XYZ file of C-alpha atoms in Angstrom:
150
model
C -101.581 14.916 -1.903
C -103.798 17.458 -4.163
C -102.773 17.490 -7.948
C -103.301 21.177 -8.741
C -104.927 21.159 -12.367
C -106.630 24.357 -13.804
C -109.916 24.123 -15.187
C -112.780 22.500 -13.498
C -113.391 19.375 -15.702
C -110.924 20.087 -18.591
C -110.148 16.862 -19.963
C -107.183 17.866 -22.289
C -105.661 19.834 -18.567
C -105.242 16.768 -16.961
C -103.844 14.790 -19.267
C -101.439 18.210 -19.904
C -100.396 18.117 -15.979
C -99.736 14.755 -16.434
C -97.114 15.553 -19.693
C -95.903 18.279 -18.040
C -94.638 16.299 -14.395
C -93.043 14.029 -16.934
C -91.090 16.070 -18.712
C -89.999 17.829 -15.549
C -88.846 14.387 -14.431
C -86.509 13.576 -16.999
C -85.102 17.312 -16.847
C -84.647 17.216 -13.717
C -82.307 14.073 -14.109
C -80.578 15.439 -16.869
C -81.725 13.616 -19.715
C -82.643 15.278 -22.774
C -86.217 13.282 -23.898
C -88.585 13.877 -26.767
C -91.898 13.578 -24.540
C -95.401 13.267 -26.896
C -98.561 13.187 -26.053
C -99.960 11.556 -28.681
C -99.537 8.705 -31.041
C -96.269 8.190 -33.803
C -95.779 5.753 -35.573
C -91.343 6.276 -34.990
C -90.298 9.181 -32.896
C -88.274 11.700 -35.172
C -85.682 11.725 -32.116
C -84.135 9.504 -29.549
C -84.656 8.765 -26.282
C -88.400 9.332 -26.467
C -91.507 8.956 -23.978
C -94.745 8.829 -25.687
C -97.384 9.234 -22.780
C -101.435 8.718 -23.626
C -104.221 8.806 -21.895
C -105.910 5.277 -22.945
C -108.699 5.309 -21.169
C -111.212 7.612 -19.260
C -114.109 6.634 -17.875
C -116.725 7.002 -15.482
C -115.953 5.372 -11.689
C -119.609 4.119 -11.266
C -118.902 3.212 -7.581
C -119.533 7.355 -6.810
C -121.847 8.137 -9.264
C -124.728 9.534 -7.668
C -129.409 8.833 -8.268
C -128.909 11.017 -11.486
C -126.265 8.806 -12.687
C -123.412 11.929 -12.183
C -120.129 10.729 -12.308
C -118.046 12.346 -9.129
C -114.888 10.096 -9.997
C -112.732 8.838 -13.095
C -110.816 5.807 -13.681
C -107.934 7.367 -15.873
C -105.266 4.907 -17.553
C -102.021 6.434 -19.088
C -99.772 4.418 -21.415
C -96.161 5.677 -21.518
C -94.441 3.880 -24.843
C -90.588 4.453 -23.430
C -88.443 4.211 -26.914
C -84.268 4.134 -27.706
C -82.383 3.711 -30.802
C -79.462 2.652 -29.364
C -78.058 -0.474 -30.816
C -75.957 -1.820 -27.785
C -78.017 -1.073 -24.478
C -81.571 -0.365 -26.046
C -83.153 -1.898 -23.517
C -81.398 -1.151 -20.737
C -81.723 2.877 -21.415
C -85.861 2.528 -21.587
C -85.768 0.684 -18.928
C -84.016 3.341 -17.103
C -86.337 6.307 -18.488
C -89.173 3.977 -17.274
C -87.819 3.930 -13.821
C -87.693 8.420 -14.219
C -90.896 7.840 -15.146
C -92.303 5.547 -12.492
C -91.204 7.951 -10.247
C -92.902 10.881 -11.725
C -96.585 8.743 -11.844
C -96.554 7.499 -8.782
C -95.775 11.212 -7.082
C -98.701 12.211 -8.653
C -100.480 9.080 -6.940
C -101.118 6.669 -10.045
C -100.113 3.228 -9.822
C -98.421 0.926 -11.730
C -100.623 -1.619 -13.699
C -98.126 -3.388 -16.153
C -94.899 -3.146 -17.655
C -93.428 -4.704 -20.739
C -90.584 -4.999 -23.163
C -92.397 -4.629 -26.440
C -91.049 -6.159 -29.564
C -91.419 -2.908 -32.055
C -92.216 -3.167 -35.439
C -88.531 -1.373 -36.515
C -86.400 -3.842 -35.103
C -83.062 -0.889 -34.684
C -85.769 0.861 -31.764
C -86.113 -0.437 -28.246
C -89.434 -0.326 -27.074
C -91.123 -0.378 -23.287
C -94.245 0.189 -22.151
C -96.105 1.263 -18.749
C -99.744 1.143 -17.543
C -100.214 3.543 -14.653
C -104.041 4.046 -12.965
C -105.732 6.745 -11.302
C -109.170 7.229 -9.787
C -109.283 11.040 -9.866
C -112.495 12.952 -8.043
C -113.996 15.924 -9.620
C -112.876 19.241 -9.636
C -112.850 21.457 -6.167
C -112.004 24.934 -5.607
C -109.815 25.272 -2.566
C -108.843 28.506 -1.490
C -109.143 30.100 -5.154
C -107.419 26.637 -6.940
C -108.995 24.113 -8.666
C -107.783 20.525 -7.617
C -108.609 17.108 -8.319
C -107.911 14.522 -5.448
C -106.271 11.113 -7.220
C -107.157 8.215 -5.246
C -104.598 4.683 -5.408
């Protein structure tokens, strides 16, 4: 499967694909989800995904003599989050499976997955590690893709 992304090496339209397919996801099952992209300390609404892009880095298994990188090893963190004091757990647990779905579609895998304690005891709090090796940009009849690798 190709993962259409525009822009040839756009960092910032990746990780935006990657928001986008999961917010698509839980509309497409009917739940109504505060997705973010970046770091809160408490969500100002609930049921809430909080997907990041942790790490990106260099694959240095492709990289060529000049030391060009021609893969990445990208890790996402999605921070699943409910406020719901009977069934906290069970409802991020259930967004996390939405979710699961949505990342491994677009070909990352699952690397962990945890029931966090959270700081604000009232909030239910999981968390998901998905990985990607993702080749450089390609134009293929006029569209830019990026091939992710399991």
């Amino acid at each position: 499967m190709l993962l259409s992304i525009e822009g040839v090496v756009n960092y910032l339209d990746k990780n935006r694909k990657v928001v986008d397919e999961l917010q698509k996801a839980f509309t497409n099952a009917g739940k109504n989800v505060l997705v973010l992209s970046e770091y809160v300390n408490k969500p100002s609404s609930f049921p809430c995904a909080m997907i990041r892009n942790i790490s990106n880095s260099s694959y240095r298994l492709t990289m060529d003599n000049s030391l060009k990188a021609h893969h990445s090893m990208m890790t996402f963190q999605i921070d699943y989050f409910s406020n719901k004091t009977l069934g906290g757990k069970f409802e991020t647990k259930e967004l996390a499976q939405i979710g699961d779905e949505a990342m491994t579609s677009m070909k990352f895998f699952l690397d962990s997955f945890v029931t966090i304690t959270n700081e604000d005891r009232t909030i239910s709090r999981t968390t998901a590690r998905y990985n990607a090796i993702v080749e450089e940009a390609k134009t293929i009849d006029g569209n830019t893709v990026h091939q992710i690798y399991r």
